[in-house]
mmCIF file of C-alpha atoms in Angstrom:
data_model
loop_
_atom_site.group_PDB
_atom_site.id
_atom_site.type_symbol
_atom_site.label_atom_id
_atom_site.label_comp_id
_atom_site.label_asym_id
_atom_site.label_seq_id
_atom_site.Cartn_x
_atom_site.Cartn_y
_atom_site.Cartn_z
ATOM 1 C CA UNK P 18 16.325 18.762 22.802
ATOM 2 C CA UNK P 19 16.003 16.274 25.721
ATOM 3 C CA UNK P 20 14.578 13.098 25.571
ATOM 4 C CA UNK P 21 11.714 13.875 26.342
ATOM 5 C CA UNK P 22 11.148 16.930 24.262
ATOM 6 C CA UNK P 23 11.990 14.199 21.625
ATOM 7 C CA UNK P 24 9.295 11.808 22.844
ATOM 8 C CA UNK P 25 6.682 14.621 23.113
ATOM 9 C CA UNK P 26 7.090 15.395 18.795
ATOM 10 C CA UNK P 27 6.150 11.278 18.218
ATOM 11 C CA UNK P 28 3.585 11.205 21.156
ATOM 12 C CA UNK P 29 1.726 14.498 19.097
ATOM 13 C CA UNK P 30 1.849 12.273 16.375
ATOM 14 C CA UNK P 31 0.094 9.291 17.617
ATOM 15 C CA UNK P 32 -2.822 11.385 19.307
ATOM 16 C CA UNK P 33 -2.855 12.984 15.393
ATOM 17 C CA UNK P 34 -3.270 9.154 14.270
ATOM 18 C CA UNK P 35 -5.458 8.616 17.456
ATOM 19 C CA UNK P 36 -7.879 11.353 16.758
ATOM 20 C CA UNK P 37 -8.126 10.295 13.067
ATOM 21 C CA UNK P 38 -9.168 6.612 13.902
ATOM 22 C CA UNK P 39 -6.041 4.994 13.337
ATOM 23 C CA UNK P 40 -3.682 3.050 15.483
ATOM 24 C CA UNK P 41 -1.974 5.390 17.777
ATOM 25 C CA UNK P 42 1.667 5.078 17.008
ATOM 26 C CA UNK P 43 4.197 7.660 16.343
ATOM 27 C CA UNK P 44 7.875 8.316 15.386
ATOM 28 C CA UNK P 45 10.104 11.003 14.634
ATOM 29 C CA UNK P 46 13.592 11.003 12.796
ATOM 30 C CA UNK P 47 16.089 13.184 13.832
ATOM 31 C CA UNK P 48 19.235 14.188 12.166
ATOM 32 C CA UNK P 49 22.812 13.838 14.330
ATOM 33 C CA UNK P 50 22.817 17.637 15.182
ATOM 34 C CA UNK P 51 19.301 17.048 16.917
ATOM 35 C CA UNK P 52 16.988 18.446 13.966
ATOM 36 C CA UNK P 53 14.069 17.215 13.162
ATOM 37 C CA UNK P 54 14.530 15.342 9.691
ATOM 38 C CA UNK P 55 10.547 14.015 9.406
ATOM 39 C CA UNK P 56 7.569 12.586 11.820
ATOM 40 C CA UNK P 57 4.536 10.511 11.294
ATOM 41 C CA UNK P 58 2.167 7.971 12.409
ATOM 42 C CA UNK P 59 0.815 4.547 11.896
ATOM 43 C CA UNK P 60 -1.646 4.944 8.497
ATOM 44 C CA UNK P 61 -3.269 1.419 8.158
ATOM 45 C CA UNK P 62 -6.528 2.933 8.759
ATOM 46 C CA UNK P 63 -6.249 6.561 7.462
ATOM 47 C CA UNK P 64 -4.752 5.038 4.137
ATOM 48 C CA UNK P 65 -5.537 1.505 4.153
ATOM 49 C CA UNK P 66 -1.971 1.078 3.775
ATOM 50 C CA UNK P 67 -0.189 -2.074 5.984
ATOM 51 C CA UNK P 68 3.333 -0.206 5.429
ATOM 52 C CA UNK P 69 2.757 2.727 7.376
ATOM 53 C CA UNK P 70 3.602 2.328 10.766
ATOM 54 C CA UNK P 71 4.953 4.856 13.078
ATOM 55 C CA UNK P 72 8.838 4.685 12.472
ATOM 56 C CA UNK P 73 8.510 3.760 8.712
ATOM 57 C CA UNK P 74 5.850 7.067 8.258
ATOM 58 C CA UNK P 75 8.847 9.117 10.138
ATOM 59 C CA UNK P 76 11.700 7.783 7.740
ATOM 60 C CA UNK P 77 9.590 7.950 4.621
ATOM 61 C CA UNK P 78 8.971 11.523 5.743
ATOM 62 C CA UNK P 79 12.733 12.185 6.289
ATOM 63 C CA UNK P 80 13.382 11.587 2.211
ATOM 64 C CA UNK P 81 16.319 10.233 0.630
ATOM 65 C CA UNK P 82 19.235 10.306 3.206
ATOM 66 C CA UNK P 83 22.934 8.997 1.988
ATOM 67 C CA UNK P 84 23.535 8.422 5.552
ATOM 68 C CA UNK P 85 21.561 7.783 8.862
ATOM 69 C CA UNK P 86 24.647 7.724 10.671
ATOM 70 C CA UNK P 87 24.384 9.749 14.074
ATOM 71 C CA UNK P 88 20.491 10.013 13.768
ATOM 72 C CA UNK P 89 17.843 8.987 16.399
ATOM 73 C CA UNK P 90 14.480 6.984 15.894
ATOM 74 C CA UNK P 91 11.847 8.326 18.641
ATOM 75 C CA UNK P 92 8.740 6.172 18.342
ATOM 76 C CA UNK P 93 6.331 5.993 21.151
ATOM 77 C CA UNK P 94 5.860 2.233 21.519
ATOM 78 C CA UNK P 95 8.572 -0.685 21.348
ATOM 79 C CA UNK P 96 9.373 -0.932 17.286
ATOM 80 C CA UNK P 97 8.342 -4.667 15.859
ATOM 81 C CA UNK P 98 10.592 -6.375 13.247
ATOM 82 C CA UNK P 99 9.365 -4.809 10.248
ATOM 83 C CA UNK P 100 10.248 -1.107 11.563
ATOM 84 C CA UNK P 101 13.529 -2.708 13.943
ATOM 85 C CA UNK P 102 14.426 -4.272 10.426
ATOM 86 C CA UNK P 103 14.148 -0.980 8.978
ATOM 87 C CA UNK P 104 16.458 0.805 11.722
ATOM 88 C CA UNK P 105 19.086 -2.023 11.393
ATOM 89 C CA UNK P 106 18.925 -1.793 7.383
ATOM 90 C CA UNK P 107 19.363 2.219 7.468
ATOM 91 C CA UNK P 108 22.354 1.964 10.231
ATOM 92 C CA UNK P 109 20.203 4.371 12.373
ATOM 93 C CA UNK P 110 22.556 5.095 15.211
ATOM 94 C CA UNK P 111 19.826 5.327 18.444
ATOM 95 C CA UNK P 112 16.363 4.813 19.465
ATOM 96 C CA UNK P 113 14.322 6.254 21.653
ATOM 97 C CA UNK P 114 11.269 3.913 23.064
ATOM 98 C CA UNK P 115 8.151 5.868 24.727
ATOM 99 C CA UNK P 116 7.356 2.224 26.158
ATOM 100 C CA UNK P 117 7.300 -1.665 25.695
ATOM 101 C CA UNK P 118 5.073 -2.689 28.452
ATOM 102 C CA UNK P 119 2.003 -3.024 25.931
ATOM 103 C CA UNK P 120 3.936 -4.232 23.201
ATOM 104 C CA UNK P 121 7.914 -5.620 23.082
ATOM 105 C CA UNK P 122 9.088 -5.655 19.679
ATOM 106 C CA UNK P 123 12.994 -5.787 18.767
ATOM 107 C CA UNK P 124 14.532 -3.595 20.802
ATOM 108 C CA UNK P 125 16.579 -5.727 22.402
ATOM 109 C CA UNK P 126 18.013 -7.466 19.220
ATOM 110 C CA UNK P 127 18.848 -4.171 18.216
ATOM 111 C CA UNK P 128 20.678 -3.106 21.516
ATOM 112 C CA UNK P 129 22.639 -6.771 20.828
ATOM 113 C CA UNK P 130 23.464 -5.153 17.300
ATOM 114 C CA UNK P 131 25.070 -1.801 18.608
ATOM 115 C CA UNK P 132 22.320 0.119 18.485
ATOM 116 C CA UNK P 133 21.728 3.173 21.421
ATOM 117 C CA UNK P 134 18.455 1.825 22.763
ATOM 118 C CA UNK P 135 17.002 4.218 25.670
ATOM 119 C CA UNK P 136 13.585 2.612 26.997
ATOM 120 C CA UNK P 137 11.519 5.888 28.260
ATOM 121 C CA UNK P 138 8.535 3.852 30.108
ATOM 122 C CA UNK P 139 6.381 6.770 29.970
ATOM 123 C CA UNK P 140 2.983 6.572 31.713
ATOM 124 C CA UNK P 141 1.471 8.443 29.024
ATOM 125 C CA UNK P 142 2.236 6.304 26.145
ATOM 126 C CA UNK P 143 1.544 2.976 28.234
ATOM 127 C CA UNK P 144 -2.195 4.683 28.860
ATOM 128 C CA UNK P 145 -2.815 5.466 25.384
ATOM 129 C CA UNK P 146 -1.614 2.091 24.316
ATOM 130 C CA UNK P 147 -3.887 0.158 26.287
ATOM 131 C CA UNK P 148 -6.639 2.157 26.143
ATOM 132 C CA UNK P 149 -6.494 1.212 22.472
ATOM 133 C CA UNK P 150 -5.755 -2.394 22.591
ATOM 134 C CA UNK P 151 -8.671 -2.586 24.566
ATOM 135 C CA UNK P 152 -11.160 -0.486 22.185
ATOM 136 C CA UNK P 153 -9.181 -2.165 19.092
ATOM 137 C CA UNK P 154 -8.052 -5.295 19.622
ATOM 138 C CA UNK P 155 -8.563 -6.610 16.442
ATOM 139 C CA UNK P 156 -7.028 -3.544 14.552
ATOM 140 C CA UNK P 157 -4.198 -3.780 16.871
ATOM 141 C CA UNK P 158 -3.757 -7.208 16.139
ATOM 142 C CA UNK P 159 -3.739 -7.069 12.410
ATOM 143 C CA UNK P 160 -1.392 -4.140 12.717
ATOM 144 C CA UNK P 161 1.189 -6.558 14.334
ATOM 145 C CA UNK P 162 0.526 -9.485 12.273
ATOM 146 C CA UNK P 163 -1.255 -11.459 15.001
ATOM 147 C CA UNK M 17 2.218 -21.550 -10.754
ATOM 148 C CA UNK M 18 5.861 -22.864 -10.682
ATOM 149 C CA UNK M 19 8.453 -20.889 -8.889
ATOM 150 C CA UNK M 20 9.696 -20.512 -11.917
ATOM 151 C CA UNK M 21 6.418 -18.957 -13.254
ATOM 152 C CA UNK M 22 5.695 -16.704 -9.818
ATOM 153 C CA UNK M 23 9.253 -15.493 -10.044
ATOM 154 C CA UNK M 24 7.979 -14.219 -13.639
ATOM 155 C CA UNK M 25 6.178 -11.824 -12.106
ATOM 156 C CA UNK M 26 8.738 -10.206 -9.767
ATOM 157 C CA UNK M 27 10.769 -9.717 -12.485
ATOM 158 C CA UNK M 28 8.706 -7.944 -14.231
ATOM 159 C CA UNK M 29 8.058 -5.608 -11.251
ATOM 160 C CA UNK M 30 12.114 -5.305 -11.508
ATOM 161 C CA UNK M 31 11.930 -4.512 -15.449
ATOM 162 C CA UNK M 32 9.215 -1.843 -14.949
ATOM 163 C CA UNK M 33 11.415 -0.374 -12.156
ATOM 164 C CA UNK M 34 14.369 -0.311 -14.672
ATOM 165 C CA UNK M 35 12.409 1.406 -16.829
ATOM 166 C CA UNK M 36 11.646 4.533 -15.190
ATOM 167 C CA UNK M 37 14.422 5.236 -13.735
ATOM 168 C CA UNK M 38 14.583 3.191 -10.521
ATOM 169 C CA UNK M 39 16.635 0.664 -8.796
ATOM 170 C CA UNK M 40 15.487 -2.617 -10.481
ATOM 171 C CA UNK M 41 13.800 -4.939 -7.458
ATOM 172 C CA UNK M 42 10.591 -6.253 -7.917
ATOM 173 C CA UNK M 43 8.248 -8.493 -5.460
ATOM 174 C CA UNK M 44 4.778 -10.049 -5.574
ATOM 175 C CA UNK M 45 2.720 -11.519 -2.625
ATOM 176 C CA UNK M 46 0.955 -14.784 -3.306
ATOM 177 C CA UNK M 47 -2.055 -16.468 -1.179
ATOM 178 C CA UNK M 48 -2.154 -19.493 0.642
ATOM 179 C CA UNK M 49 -4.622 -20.435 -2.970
ATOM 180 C CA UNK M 50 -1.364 -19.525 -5.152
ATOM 181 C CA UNK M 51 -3.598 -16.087 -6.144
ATOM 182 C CA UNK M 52 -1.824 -13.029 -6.997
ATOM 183 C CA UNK M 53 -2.294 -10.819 -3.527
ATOM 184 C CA UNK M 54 0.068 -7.762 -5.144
ATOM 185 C CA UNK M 55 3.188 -7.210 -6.511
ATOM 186 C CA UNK M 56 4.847 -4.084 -6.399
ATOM 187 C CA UNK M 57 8.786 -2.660 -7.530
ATOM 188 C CA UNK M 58 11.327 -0.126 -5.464
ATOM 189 C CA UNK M 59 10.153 3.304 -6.001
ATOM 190 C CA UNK M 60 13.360 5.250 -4.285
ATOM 191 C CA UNK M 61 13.651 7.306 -7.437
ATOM 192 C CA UNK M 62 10.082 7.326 -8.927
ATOM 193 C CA UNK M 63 8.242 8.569 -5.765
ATOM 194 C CA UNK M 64 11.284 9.961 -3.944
ATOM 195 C CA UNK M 65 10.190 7.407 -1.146
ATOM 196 C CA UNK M 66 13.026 5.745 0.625
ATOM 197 C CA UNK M 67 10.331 3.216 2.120
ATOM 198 C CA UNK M 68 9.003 1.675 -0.985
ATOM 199 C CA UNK M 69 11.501 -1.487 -1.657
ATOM 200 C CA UNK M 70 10.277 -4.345 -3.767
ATOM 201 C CA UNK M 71 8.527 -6.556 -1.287
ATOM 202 C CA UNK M 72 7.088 -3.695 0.708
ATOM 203 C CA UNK M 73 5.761 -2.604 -2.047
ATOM 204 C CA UNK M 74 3.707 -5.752 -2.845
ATOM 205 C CA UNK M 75 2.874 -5.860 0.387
ATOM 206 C CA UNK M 76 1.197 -2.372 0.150
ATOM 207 C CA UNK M 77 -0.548 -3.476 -2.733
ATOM 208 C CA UNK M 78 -1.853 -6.708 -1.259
ATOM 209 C CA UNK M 79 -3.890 -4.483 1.416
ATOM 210 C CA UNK M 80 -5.273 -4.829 4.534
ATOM 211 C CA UNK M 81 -4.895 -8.371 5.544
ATOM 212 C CA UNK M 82 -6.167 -10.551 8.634
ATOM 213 C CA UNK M 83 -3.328 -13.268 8.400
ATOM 214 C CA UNK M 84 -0.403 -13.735 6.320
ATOM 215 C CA UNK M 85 -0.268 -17.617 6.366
ATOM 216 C CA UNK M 86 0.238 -19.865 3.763
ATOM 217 C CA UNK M 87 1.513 -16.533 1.376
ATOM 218 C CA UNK M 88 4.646 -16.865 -0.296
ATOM 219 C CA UNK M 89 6.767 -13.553 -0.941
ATOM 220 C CA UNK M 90 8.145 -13.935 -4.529
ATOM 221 C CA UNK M 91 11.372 -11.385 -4.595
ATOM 222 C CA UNK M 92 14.287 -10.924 -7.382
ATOM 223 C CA UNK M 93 16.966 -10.093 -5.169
ATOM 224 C CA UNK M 94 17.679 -11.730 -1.933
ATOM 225 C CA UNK M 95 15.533 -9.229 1.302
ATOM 226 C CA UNK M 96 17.142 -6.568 3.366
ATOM 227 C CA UNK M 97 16.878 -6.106 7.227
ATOM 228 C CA UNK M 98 14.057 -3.913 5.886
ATOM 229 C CA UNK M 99 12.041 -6.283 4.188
ATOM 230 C CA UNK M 100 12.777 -9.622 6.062
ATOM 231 C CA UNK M 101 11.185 -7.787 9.312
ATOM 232 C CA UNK M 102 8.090 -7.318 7.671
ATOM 233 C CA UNK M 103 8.711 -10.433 6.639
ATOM 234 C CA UNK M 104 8.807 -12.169 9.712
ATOM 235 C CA UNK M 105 6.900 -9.552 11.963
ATOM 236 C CA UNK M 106 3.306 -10.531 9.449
ATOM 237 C CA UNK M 107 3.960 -13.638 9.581
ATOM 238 C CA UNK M 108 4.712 -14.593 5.752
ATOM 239 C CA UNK M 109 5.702 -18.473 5.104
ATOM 240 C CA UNK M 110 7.484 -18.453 2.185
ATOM 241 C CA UNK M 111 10.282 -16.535 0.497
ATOM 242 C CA UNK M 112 11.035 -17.242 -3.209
ATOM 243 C CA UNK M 113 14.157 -15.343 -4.163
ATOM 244 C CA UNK M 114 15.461 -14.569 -7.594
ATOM 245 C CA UNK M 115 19.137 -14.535 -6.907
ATOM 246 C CA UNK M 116 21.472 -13.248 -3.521
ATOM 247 C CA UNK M 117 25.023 -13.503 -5.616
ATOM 248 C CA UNK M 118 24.749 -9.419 -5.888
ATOM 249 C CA UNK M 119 23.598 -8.703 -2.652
ATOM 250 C CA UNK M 120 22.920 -11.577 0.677
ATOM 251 C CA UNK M 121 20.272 -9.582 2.632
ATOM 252 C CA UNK M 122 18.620 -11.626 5.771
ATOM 253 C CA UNK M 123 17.307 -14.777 4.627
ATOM 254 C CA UNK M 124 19.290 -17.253 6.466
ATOM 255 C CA UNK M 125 18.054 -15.450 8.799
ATOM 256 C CA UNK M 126 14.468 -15.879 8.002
ATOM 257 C CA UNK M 127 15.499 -19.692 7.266
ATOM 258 C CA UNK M 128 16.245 -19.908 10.977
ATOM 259 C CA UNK M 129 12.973 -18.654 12.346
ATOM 260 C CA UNK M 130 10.639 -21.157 10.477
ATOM 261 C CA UNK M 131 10.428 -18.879 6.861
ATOM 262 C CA UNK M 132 10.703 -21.206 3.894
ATOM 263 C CA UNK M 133 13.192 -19.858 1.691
ATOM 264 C CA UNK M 134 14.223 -20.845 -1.680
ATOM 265 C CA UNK M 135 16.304 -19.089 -3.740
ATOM 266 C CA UNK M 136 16.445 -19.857 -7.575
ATOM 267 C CA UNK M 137 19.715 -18.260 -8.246
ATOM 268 C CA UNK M 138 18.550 -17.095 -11.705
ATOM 269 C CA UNK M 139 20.927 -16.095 -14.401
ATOM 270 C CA UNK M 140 18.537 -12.774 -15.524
ATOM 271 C CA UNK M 141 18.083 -11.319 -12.131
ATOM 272 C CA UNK M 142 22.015 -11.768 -11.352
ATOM 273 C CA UNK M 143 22.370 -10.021 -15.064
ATOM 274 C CA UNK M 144 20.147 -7.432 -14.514
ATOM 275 C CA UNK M 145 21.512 -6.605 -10.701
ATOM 276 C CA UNK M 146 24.744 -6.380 -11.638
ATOM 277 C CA UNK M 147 24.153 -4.346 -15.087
ATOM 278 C CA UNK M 148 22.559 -1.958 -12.364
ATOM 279 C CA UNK M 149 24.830 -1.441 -9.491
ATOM 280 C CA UNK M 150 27.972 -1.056 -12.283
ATOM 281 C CA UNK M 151 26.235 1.976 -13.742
ATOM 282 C CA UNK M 152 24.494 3.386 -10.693
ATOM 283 C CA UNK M 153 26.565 2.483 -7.502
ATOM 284 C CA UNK M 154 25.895 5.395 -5.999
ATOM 285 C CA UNK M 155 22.074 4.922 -5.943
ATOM 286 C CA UNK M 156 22.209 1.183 -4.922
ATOM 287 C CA UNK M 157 24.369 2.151 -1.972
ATOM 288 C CA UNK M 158 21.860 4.976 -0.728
ATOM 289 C CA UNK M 159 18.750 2.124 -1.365
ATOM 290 C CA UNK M 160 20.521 -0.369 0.946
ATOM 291 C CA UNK M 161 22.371 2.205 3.460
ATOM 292 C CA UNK M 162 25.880 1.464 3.010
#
């Protein structure tokens, strides 16, 4: 898969959280031969759960791993320190970043801590970002701690 | 509540884990009023849910939230990269940690962006960590990613 075949299975993910009335944020895992090992979106809404964001709903759906080595996060939007803590934790070789114009978590900390950071800047994923900041702001906010 | 008396309750989130089954961590989330917000234990084994560490878990169980200030995370074993981004990313002001002889996760590093951290170095959670990782290394290596 390219990289943007990646980004596509996390960006079908945050329209699924989008069109449930959640935060639109989504991730994929995949495994170091390029399977897909899980996927998911943000669930604060959907489950009134705080945990779920994108990346954490994508390695939760992954299951028990004894290794992340040679895997790839692909999340649609910049990951913040809870789900950057999470990569760095899990030794999660690369991520893949739909876009941090909206929203710039850790991704550079992680790129300072060997991690394979690849910044897509996709148009898409900047538009459905800020189309929900601005319909949402206080849902985004909470979901970022602000 | 002491520290003494909050860190009561984390360990008791770590004895249930023990019980069935599970990698003995257990957190609780405190308000700014000292009131029990949620406390929560790793559920790696019991839910086959690699997400579900201690202090996310009491986070989950605290629930939606508008602001994190003035809480105090009560954990028995010092916080992964995991759990000291959520940590920091919500905004939490206090850490209260049971003991980090067994295993120094990030909260120096949490000490260093404003967090205030104590950590009680308490004989029972050392006991209890160690009793665990001698007779299930295997399972305390997958929970932390080594």
């Amino acid at each position: 898969m390219t990289p943007v075949e990646m980004l596509a299975v996390a960006i079908r993910e945050a329209e699924a959280g989008r069109a449930s009335g959640g935060v639109p944020v989504g991730a994929a895992l995949f495994g170091p031969d390029g399977d897909l090992w899980g996927s998911g979106h943000n669930r604060r809404v959907q489950d009134d759960d705080p945990t779920i964001h994108g990346e954490t709903a994508a390695f939760r759906a992954a299951g028990r791993r004894r290794s992340y080595r040679g895997t790839t996060m692909v999340t649609t939007l910049s990951p913040c320190w809870y789900c950057s803590g999470l990569i760095r934790q899990f030794g999660i070789t690369a991520v893949l970043i739909g876009e941090s114009r909206t929203f710039t978590g850790a991704h550079d900390w992680l790129a300072a801590h060997g991690v394979a950071v690849t910044v897509l800047d996709d148009p898409g994923c900047v538009r459905m970002m800020t189309t929900f900041i601005a319909e949402h702001p206080d849902l985004w906010h909470e979901d970022i701690g602000r």
